[in-house]
Coordinates of C-alpha atoms in Angstrom, one line a residue:
Chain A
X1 CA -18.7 15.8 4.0
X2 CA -17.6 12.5 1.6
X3 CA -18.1 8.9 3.0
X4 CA -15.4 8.1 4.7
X5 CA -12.4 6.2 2.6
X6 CA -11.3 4.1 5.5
X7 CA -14.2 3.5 8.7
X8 CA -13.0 1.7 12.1
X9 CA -15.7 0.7 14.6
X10 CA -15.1 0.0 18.0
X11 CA -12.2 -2.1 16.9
X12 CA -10.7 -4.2 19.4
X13 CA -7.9 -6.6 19.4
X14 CA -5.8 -8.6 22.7
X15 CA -3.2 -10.8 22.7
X16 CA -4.2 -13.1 25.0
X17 CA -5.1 -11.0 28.9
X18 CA -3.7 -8.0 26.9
X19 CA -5.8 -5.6 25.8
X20 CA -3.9 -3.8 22.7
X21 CA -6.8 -2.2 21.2
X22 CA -9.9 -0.9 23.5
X23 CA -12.8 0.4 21.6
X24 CA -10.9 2.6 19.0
X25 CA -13.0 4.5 16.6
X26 CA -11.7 6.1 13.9
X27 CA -12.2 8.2 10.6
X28 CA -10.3 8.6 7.7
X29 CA -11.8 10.7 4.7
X30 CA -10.0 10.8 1.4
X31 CA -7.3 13.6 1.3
X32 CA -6.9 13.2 5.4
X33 CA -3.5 12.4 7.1
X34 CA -4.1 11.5 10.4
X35 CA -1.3 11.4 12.4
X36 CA -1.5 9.0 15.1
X37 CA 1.0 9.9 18.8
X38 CA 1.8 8.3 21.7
X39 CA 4.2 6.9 23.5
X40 CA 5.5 3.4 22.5
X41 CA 3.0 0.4 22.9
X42 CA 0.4 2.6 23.2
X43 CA -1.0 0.5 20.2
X44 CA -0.4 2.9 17.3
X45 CA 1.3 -0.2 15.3
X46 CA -1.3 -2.9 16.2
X47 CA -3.8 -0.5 14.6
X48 CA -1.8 0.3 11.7
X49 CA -1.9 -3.5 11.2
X50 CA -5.5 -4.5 12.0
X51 CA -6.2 -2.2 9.3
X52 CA -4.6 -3.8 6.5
X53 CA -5.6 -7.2 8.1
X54 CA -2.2 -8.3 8.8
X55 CA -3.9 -9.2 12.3
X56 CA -7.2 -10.1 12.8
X57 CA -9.0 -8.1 14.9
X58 CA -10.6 -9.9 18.0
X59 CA -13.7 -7.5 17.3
X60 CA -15.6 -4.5 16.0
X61 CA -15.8 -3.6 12.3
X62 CA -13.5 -2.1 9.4
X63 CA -14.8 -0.5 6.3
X64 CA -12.7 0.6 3.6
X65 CA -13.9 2.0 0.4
X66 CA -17.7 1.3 1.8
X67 CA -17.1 -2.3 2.1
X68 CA -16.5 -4.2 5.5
X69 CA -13.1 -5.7 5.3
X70 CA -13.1 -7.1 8.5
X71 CA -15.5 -9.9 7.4
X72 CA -13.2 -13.6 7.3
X73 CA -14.8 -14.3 4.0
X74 CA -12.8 -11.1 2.3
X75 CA -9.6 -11.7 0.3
X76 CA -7.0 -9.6 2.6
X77 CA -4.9 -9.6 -0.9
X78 CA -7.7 -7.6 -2.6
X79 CA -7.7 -4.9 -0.1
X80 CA -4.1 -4.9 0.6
X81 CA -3.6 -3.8 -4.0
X82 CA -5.7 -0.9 -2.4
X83 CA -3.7 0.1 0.9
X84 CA 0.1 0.6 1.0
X85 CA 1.6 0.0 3.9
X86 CA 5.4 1.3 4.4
X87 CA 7.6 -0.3 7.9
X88 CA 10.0 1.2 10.0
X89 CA 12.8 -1.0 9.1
X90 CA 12.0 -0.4 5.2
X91 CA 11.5 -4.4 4.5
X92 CA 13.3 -3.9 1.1
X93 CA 14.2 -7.2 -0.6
X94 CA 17.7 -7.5 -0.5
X95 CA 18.3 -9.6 -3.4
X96 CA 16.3 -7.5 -5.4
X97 CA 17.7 -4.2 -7.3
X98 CA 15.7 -1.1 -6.5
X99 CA 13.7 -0.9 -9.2
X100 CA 12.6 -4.6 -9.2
X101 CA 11.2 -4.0 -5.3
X102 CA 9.5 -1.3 -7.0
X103 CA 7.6 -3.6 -10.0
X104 CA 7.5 -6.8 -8.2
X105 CA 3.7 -6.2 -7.1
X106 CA 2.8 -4.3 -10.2
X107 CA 4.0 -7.0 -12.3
X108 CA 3.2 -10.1 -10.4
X109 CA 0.0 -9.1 -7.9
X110 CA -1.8 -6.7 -10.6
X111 CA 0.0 -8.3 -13.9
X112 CA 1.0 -5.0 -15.6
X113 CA 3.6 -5.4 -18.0
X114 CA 7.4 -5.5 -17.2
X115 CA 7.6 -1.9 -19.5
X116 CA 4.8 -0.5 -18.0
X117 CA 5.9 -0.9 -14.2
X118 CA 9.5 -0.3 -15.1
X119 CA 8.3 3.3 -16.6
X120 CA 5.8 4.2 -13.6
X121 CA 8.5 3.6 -11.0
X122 CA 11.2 5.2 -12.9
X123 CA 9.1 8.1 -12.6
X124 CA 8.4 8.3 -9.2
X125 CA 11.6 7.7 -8.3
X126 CA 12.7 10.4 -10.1
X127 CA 10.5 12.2 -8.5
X128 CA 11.5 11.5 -4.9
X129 CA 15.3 12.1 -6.5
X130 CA 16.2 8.6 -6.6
X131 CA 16.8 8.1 -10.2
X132 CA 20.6 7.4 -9.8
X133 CA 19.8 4.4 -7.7
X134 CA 17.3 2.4 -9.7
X135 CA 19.7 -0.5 -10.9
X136 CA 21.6 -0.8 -7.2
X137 CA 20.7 -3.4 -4.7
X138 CA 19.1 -2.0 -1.2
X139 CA 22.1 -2.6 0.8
X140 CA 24.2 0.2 -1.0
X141 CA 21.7 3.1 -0.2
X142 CA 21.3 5.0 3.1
X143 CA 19.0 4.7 5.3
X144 CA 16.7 7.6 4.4
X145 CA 17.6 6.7 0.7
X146 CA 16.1 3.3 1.4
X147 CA 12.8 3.9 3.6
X148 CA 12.7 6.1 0.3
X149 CA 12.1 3.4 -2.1
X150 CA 9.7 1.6 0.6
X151 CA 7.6 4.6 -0.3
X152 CA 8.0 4.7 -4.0
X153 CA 7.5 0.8 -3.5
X154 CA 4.3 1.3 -1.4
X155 CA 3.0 4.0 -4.5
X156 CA 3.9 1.8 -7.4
X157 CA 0.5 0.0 -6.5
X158 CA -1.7 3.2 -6.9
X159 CA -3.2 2.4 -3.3
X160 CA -6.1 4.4 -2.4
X161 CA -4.7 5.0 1.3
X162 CA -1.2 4.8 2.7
X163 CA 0.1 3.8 5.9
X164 CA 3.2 4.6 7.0
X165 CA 4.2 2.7 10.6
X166 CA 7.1 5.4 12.4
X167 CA 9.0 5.5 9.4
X168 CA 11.3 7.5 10.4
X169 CA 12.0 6.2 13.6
X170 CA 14.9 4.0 12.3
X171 CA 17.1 7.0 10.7
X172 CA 19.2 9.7 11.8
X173 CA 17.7 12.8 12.5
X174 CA 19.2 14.5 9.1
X175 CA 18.0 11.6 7.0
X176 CA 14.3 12.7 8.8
X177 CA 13.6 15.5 6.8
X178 CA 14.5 13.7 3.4
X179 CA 11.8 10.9 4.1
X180 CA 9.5 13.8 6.1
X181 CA 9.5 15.9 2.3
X182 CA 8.3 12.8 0.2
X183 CA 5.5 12.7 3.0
X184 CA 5.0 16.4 3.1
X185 CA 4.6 16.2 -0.7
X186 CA 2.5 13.3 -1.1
X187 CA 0.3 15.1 1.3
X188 CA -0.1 18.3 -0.7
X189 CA -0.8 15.9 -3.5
X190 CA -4.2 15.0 -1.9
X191 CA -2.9 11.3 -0.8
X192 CA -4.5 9.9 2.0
X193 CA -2.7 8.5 4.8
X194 CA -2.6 7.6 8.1
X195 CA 0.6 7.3 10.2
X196 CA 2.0 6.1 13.3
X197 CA 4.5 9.1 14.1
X198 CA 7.3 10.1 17.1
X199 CA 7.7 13.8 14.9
X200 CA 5.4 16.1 16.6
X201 CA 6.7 18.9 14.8
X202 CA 5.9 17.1 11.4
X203 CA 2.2 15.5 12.9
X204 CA 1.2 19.2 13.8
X205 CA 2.6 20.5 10.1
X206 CA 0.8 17.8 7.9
X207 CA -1.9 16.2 9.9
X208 CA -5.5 17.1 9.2
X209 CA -6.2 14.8 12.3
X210 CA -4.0 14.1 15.5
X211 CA -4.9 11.0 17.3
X212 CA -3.4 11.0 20.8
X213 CA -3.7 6.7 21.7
X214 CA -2.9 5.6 25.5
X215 CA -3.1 2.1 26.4
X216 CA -4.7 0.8 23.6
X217 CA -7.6 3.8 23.4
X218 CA -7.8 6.2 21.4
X219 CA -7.9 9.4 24.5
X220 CA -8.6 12.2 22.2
X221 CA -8.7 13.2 18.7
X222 CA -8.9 16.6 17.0
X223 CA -7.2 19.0 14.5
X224 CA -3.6 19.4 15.6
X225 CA -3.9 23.2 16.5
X226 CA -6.3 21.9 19.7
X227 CA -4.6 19.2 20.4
X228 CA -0.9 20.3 20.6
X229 CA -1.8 23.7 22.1
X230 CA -5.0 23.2 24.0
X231 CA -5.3 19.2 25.1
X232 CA -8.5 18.5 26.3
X233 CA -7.0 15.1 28.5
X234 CA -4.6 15.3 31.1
X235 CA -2.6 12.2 29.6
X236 CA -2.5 14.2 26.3
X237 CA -0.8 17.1 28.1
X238 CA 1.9 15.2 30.1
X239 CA 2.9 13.1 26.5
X240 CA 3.2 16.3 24.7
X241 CA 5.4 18.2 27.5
X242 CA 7.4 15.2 27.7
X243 CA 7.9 14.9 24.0
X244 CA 8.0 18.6 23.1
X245 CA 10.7 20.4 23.4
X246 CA 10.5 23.5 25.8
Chain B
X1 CA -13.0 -4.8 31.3
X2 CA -11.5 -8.4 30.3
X3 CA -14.8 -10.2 30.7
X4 CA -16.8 -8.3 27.8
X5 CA -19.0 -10.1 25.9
X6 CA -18.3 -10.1 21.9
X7 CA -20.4 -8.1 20.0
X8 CA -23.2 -10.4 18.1
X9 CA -20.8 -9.1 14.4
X10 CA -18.1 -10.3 16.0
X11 CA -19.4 -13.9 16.9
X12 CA -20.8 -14.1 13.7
X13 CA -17.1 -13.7 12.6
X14 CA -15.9 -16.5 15.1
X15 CA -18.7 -18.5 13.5
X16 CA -17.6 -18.0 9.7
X17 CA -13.5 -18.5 10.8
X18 CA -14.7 -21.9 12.4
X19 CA -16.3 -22.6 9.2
X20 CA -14.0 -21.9 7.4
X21 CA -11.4 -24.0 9.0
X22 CA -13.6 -26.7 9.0
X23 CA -14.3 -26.6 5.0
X24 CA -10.2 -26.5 4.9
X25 CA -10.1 -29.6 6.9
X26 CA -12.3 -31.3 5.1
X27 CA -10.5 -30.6 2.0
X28 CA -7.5 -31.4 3.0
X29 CA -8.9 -35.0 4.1
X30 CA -10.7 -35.5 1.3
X31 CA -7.7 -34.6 -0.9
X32 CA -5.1 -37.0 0.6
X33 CA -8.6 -39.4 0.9
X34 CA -8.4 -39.6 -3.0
X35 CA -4.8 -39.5 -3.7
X36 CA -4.2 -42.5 -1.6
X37 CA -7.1 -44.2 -3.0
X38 CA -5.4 -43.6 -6.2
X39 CA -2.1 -45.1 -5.6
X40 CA -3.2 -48.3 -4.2
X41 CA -5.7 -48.9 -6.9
X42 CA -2.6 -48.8 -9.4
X43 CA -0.8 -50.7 -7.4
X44 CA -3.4 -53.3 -6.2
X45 CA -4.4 -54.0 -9.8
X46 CA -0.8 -53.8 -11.4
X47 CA -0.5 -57.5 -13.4
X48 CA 2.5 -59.1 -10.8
X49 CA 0.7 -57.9 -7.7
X50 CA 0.1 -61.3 -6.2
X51 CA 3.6 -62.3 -7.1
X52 CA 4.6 -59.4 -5.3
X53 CA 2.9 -59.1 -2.3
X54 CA 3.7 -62.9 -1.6
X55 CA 7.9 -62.3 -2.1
X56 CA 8.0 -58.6 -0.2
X57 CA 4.9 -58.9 2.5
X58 CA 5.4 -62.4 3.5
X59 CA 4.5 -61.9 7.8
X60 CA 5.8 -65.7 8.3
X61 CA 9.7 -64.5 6.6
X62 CA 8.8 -61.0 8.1
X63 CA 8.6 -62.7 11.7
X64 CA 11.7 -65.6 10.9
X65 CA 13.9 -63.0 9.9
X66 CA 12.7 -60.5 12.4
X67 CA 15.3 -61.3 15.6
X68 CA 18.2 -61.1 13.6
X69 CA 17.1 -58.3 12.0
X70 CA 16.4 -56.5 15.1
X71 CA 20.1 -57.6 16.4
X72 CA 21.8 -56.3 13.6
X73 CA 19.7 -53.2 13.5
X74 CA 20.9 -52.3 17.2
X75 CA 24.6 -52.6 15.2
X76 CA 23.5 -49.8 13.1
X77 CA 22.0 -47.8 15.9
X78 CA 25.0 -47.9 17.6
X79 CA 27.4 -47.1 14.6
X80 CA 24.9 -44.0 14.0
X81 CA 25.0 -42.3 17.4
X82 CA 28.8 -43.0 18.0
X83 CA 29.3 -41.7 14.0
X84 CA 27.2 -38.5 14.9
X85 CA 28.9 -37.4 17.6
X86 CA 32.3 -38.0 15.7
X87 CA 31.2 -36.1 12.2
X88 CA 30.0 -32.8 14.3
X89 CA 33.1 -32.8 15.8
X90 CA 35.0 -33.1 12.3
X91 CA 33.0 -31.1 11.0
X92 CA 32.9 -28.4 12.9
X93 CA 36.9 -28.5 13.3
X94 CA 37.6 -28.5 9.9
X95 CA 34.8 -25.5 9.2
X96 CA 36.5 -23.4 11.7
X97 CA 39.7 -24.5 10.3
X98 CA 38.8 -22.8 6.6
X99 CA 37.0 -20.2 7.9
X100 CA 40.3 -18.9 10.5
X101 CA 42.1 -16.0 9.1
X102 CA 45.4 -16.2 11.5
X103 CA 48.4 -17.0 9.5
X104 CA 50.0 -19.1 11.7
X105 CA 46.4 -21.7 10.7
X106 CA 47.0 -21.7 7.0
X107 CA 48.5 -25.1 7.1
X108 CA 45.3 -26.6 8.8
X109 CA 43.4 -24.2 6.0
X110 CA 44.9 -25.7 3.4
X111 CA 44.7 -29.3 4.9
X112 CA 41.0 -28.5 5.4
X113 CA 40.7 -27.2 2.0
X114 CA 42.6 -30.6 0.6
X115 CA 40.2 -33.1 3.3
X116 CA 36.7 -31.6 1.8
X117 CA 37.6 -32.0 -1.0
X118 CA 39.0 -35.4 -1.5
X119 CA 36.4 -36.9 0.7
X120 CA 33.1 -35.4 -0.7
X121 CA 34.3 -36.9 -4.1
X122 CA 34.9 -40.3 -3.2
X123 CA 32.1 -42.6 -2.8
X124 CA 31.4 -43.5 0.8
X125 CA 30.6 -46.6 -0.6
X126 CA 34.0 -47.0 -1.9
X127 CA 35.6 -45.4 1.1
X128 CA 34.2 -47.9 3.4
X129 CA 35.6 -50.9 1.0
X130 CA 39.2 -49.3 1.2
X131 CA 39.3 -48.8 4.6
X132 CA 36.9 -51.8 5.9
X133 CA 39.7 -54.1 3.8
X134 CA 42.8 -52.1 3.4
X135 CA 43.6 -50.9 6.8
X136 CA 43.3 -54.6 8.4
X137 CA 45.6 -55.9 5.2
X138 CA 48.1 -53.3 6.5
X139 CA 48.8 -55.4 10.0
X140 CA 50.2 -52.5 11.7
X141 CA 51.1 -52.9 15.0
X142 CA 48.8 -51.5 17.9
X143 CA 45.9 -50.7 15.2
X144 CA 43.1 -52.6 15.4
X145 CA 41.6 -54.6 12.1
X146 CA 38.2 -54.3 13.3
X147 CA 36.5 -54.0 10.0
X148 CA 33.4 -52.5 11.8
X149 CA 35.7 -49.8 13.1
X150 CA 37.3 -49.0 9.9
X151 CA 33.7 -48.9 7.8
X152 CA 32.7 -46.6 11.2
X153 CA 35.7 -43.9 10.4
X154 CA 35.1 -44.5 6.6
X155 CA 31.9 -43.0 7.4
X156 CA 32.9 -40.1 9.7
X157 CA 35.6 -39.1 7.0
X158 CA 32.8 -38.9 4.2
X159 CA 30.1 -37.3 6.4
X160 CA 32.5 -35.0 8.1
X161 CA 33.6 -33.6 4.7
X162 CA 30.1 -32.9 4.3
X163 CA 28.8 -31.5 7.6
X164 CA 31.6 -28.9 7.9
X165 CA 30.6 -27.5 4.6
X166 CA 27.4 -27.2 5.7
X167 CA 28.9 -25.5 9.2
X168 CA 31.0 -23.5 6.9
X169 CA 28.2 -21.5 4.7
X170 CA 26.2 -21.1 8.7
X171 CA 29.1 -19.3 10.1
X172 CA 29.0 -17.2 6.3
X173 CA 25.9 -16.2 6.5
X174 CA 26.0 -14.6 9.7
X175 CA 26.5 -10.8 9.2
X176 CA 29.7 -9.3 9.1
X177 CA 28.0 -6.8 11.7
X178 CA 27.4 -9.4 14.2
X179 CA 31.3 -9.4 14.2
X180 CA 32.3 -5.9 14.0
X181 CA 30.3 -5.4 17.2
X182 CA 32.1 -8.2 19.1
X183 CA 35.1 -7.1 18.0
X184 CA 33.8 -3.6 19.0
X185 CA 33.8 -5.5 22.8
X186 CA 37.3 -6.5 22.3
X187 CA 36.1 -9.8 22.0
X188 CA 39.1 -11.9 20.6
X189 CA 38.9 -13.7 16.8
X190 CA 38.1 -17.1 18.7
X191 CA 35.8 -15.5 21.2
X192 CA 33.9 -14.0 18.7
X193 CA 33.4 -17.1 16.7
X194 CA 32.8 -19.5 19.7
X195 CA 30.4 -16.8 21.9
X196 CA 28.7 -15.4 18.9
X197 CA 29.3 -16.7 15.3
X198 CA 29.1 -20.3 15.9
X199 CA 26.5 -20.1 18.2
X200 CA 24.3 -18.3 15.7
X201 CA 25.3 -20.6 12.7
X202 CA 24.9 -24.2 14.3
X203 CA 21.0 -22.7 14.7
X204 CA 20.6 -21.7 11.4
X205 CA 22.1 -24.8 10.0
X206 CA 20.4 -27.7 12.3
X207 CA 17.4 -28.6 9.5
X208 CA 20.5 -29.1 6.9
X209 CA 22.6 -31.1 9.9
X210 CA 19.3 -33.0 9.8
X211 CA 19.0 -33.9 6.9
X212 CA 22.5 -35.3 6.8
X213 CA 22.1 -37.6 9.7
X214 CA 18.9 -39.1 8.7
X215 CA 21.1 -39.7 5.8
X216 CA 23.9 -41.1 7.9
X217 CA 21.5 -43.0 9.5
X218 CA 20.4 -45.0 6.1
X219 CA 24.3 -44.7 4.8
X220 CA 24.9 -47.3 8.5
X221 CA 23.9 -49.6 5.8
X222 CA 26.6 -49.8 3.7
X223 CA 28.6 -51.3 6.7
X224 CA 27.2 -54.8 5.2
X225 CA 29.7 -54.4 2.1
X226 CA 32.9 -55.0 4.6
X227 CA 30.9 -58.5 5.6
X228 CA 30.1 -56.4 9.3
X229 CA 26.3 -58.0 10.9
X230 CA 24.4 -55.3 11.0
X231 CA 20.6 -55.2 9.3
X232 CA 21.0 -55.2 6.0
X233 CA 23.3 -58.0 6.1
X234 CA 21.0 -60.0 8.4
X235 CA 18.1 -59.5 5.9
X236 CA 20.2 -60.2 2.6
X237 CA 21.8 -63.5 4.6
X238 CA 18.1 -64.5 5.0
X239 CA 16.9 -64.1 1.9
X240 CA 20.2 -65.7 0.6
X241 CA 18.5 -69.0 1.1
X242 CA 14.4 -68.7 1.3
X243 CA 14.4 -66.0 -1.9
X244 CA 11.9 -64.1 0.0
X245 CA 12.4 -60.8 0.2
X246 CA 10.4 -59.5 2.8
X247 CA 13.2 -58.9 5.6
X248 CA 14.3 -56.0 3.4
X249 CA 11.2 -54.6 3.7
X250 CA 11.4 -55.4 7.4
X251 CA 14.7 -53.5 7.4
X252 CA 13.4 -50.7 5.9
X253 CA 10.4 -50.6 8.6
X254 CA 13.3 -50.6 11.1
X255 CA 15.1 -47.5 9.2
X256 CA 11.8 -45.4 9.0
X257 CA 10.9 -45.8 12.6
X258 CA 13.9 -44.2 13.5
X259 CA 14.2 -41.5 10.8
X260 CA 10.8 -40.3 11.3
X261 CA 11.2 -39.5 15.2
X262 CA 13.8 -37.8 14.1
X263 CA 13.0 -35.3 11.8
X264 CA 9.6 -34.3 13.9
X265 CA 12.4 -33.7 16.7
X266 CA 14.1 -31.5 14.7
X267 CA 11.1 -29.7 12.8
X268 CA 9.8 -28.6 16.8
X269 CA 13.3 -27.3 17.9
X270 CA 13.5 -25.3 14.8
X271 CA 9.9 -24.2 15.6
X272 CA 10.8 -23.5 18.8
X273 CA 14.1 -21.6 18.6
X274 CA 12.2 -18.9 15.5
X275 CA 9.5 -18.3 17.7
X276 CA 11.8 -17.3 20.9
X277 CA 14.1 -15.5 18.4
X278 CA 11.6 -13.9 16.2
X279 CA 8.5 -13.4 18.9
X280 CA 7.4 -9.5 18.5
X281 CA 7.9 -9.6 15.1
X282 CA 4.5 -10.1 14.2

């Protein structure tokens, strides 16, 4: 097996009596998607954003890309050109057209040139069948349209590893499957990613790995043939009859 | 569970952090340090210095022309916090005026339309000379020819022009959802703007509101042109006849004392009312 892409170590992380992260351990090799469940506050977010160090973790160690990140003398903006992180509410720029979300950090964070990041984002969103919006402000797309270009946005970068924080939780169930594809296909692509996730349908189709958190811990991991049909934790089974249909 | 100890990494972390705020600090100090070290060098050795220190820091005018001062300073106070209260109120009228769609309000629309705009465009200099002289001159009956009245509405005229502008863009810029879904609680037009529009907009507007009245605050000033006895007059009848200037200065001391109080007020409300609104965003 490779060295891990992305390494998290005992990571732990309270806002103030809280405990939001206990102990979680976690391993994501390159070509994973690990799919992280469980129900809401359970701490699938928090972890999502220890690991791109938009929150310091209170302790416990993150590698990425064999180097620990979760030293206070690294430059979060180095590792964050390397990770692309896509929100539930899509956090386009408004005042920006679609393709300037798209070449913003390109242009400005890795200084490509305006021709160069124009033609790299043309393509991909032509690729994710967005190439009819790339000259219209945010506002004017749907929803699933939009958490579209937060994707294309997030890839523009060439990040190593993706993470994608319930982005679908903020759509209607028919815009899902649009936003669920562009996943689907970046995951037959190879990309790495890990995801905070409410579809257990999608998490048992694409994930290599299905982390089940409660209360801050990470209760049980494994491929997502055990853990949707045979949980090992008792907690596992009651979140999956509750949130599986049947 | 809440009682572990931090792993050794982890207080070598907390170790680093600390440094690392400390270099920042010390940074910071020694930047400001060198910058002010910098600016009274220039100063200090500029050719009229002694000259200058002697007719602007003079503490034996400073304490002469301090009582006063300090009396007409308490006339400018005053004018300020009664002229505050006034302007929101103008303000705010008038932005709601401009801002109501019912037909039966377009003549207070257009009269808002015609007030902003005469008043920003006029000088509040020059509005306090033509009211502070030309009302009294009028002698109507049963309206007083206080001049420190007149220069006081000359003031909430200007300012109000101003301030319900700046209510006017707040109560834009909240979203046009915000309304539909009062509207969607059969909320009526006014209910909607005075339970949930205006609400919303005097928050997002209070640093610009701000800014205005510390503005107001120094504009008090211009009271002195109509002869009133507030500070600046006090200082400028001083110096009439020593040719010291150091009660302006003593003014100005007066003017920043109050201003500064004022904008830290502001700057923690603002604080305060983001992180209610905002807390779980992060």
């Amino acid at each position: 097996m490779t060295a891990p892409l992305l390494e998290a170590l005992e990571v732990r992380k309270s806002y103030g009596d809280r405990v939001v992260l206990d102990d979680v351990t976690l391993d994501v090799h390159p070509h994973d998607v690990v799919c992280l469940i469980g129900s809401s506050g359970s701490g699938k977010s928090t972890l999502l954003r220890c690991l791109n160090l938009l929150e310091d973790v209170d302790d416990g160690v993150i590698r990425f890309e064999g180097r620990e990140i979760s030293d206070p003398r690294v430059d979060p903006r180095e590792v964050r050109q390397r990770m692309g992180m896509v929100f539930q509410a899509y956090n386009l720029f408004p005042h920006l057209s679609v393709l300037d979300n798209c070449t913003l950090a390109p242009r400005r964070v890795q200084g490509l040139a305006r021709g160069a990041a124009e033609d790299r984002a043309r393509e991909l969103l032509a690729t994710f069948g967005l190439a009819d919006h790339v000259d219209k402000h945010p506002d004017r797309l749907s929803g699933g349209q939009q958490q579209r270009v937060a994707l294309v946005r997030a890839l523009c970068t060439q990040p190593t590893l993706l993470l994608l924080d319930e982005i679908t939780a903020a759509l209607d169930p028919e815009l899902v499957g649009e936003v669920l594809g562009i996943v689907r296909d970046l995951a037959e692509r190879g990309t790495t990613m890990v995801l905070a996730t409410h579809e257990m349908g999608f998490a048992r189709e694409v994930a290599t790995t299905v982390c089940f958190l409660s209360d801050g811990r990470i209760l049980e991991q494994g491929p997502p043939a055990q853990i949707f049909t045979d949980p090992r934790e008792e907690r596992t089974r009651q979140f999956l009859t509750r949130v599986l249909p049947g | 569970m809440t009682d572990r100890q931090p792993s050794d990494r982890e207080l070598e972390r907390r170790r680093v952090r600390r440094q690392q705020r400390t270099r920042s600090l010390l940074v910071a100090s020694g930047a400001i340090a060198l910058v002010l070290a910098a600016l009274v060098t220039v100063l200090v050795s500029a050719p009229g210095w002694d000259r200058f220190r002697e007719t602007f820091f003079d503490w034996g005018y400073a304490k002469d022309a301090l009582p006063d001062i300090r009396d007409g300073f308490w006339l400018n106070v005053k004018l300020f916090l009664i002229c505050e209260v006034a302007i929101l109120a103008v303000g705010l009228a008038v932005a709601l005026a401009r801002t109501a769609r019912s037909p039966l309000l377009a003549p207070f629309r257009l009269l808002a339309v015609v007030y902003v705009d005469i008043f920003r465009g006029v000088p509040t200099v020059l509005l306090i000379l033509m009211l502070g002289f030309g009302v009294p001159a009028l002698e109507l009956q049963g309206v007083t020819s206080d001049r420190y009245v007149w220069a006081g509405v000359a003031l909430v005229l200007s300012y109000g022009a101003y301030v319900a502008e700046v209510f006017r863009s707040g109560i834009e810029s909240i979203h046009p959802s915000q309304v539909m879904s009062a509207e969607a609680l059969a909320l009526t037009r006014g209910q909607t703007m005075r339970f949930v529009v205006v609400p919303q907009a005097v928050r997002r507007v209070a640093p610009p509101l701000l800014n205005d009245f510390v503005s107001l605050q120094k504009d008090t000033a211009l009271v002195s042109v109509v002869g009133v006895f507030d500070a600046v007059f006090a200082a400028r009848d001083t110096t009439g006849y020593t040719f010291n200037y150091t009660p302006y200065v003593v003014v100005s001391v007066f003017f920043i004392a109050i201003t500064i109080p004022l904008a830290r007020l502001t700057d923690w409300l603002g604080r305060r009312a983001l992180e209610r609104e905002r807390a779980g965003v992060r």
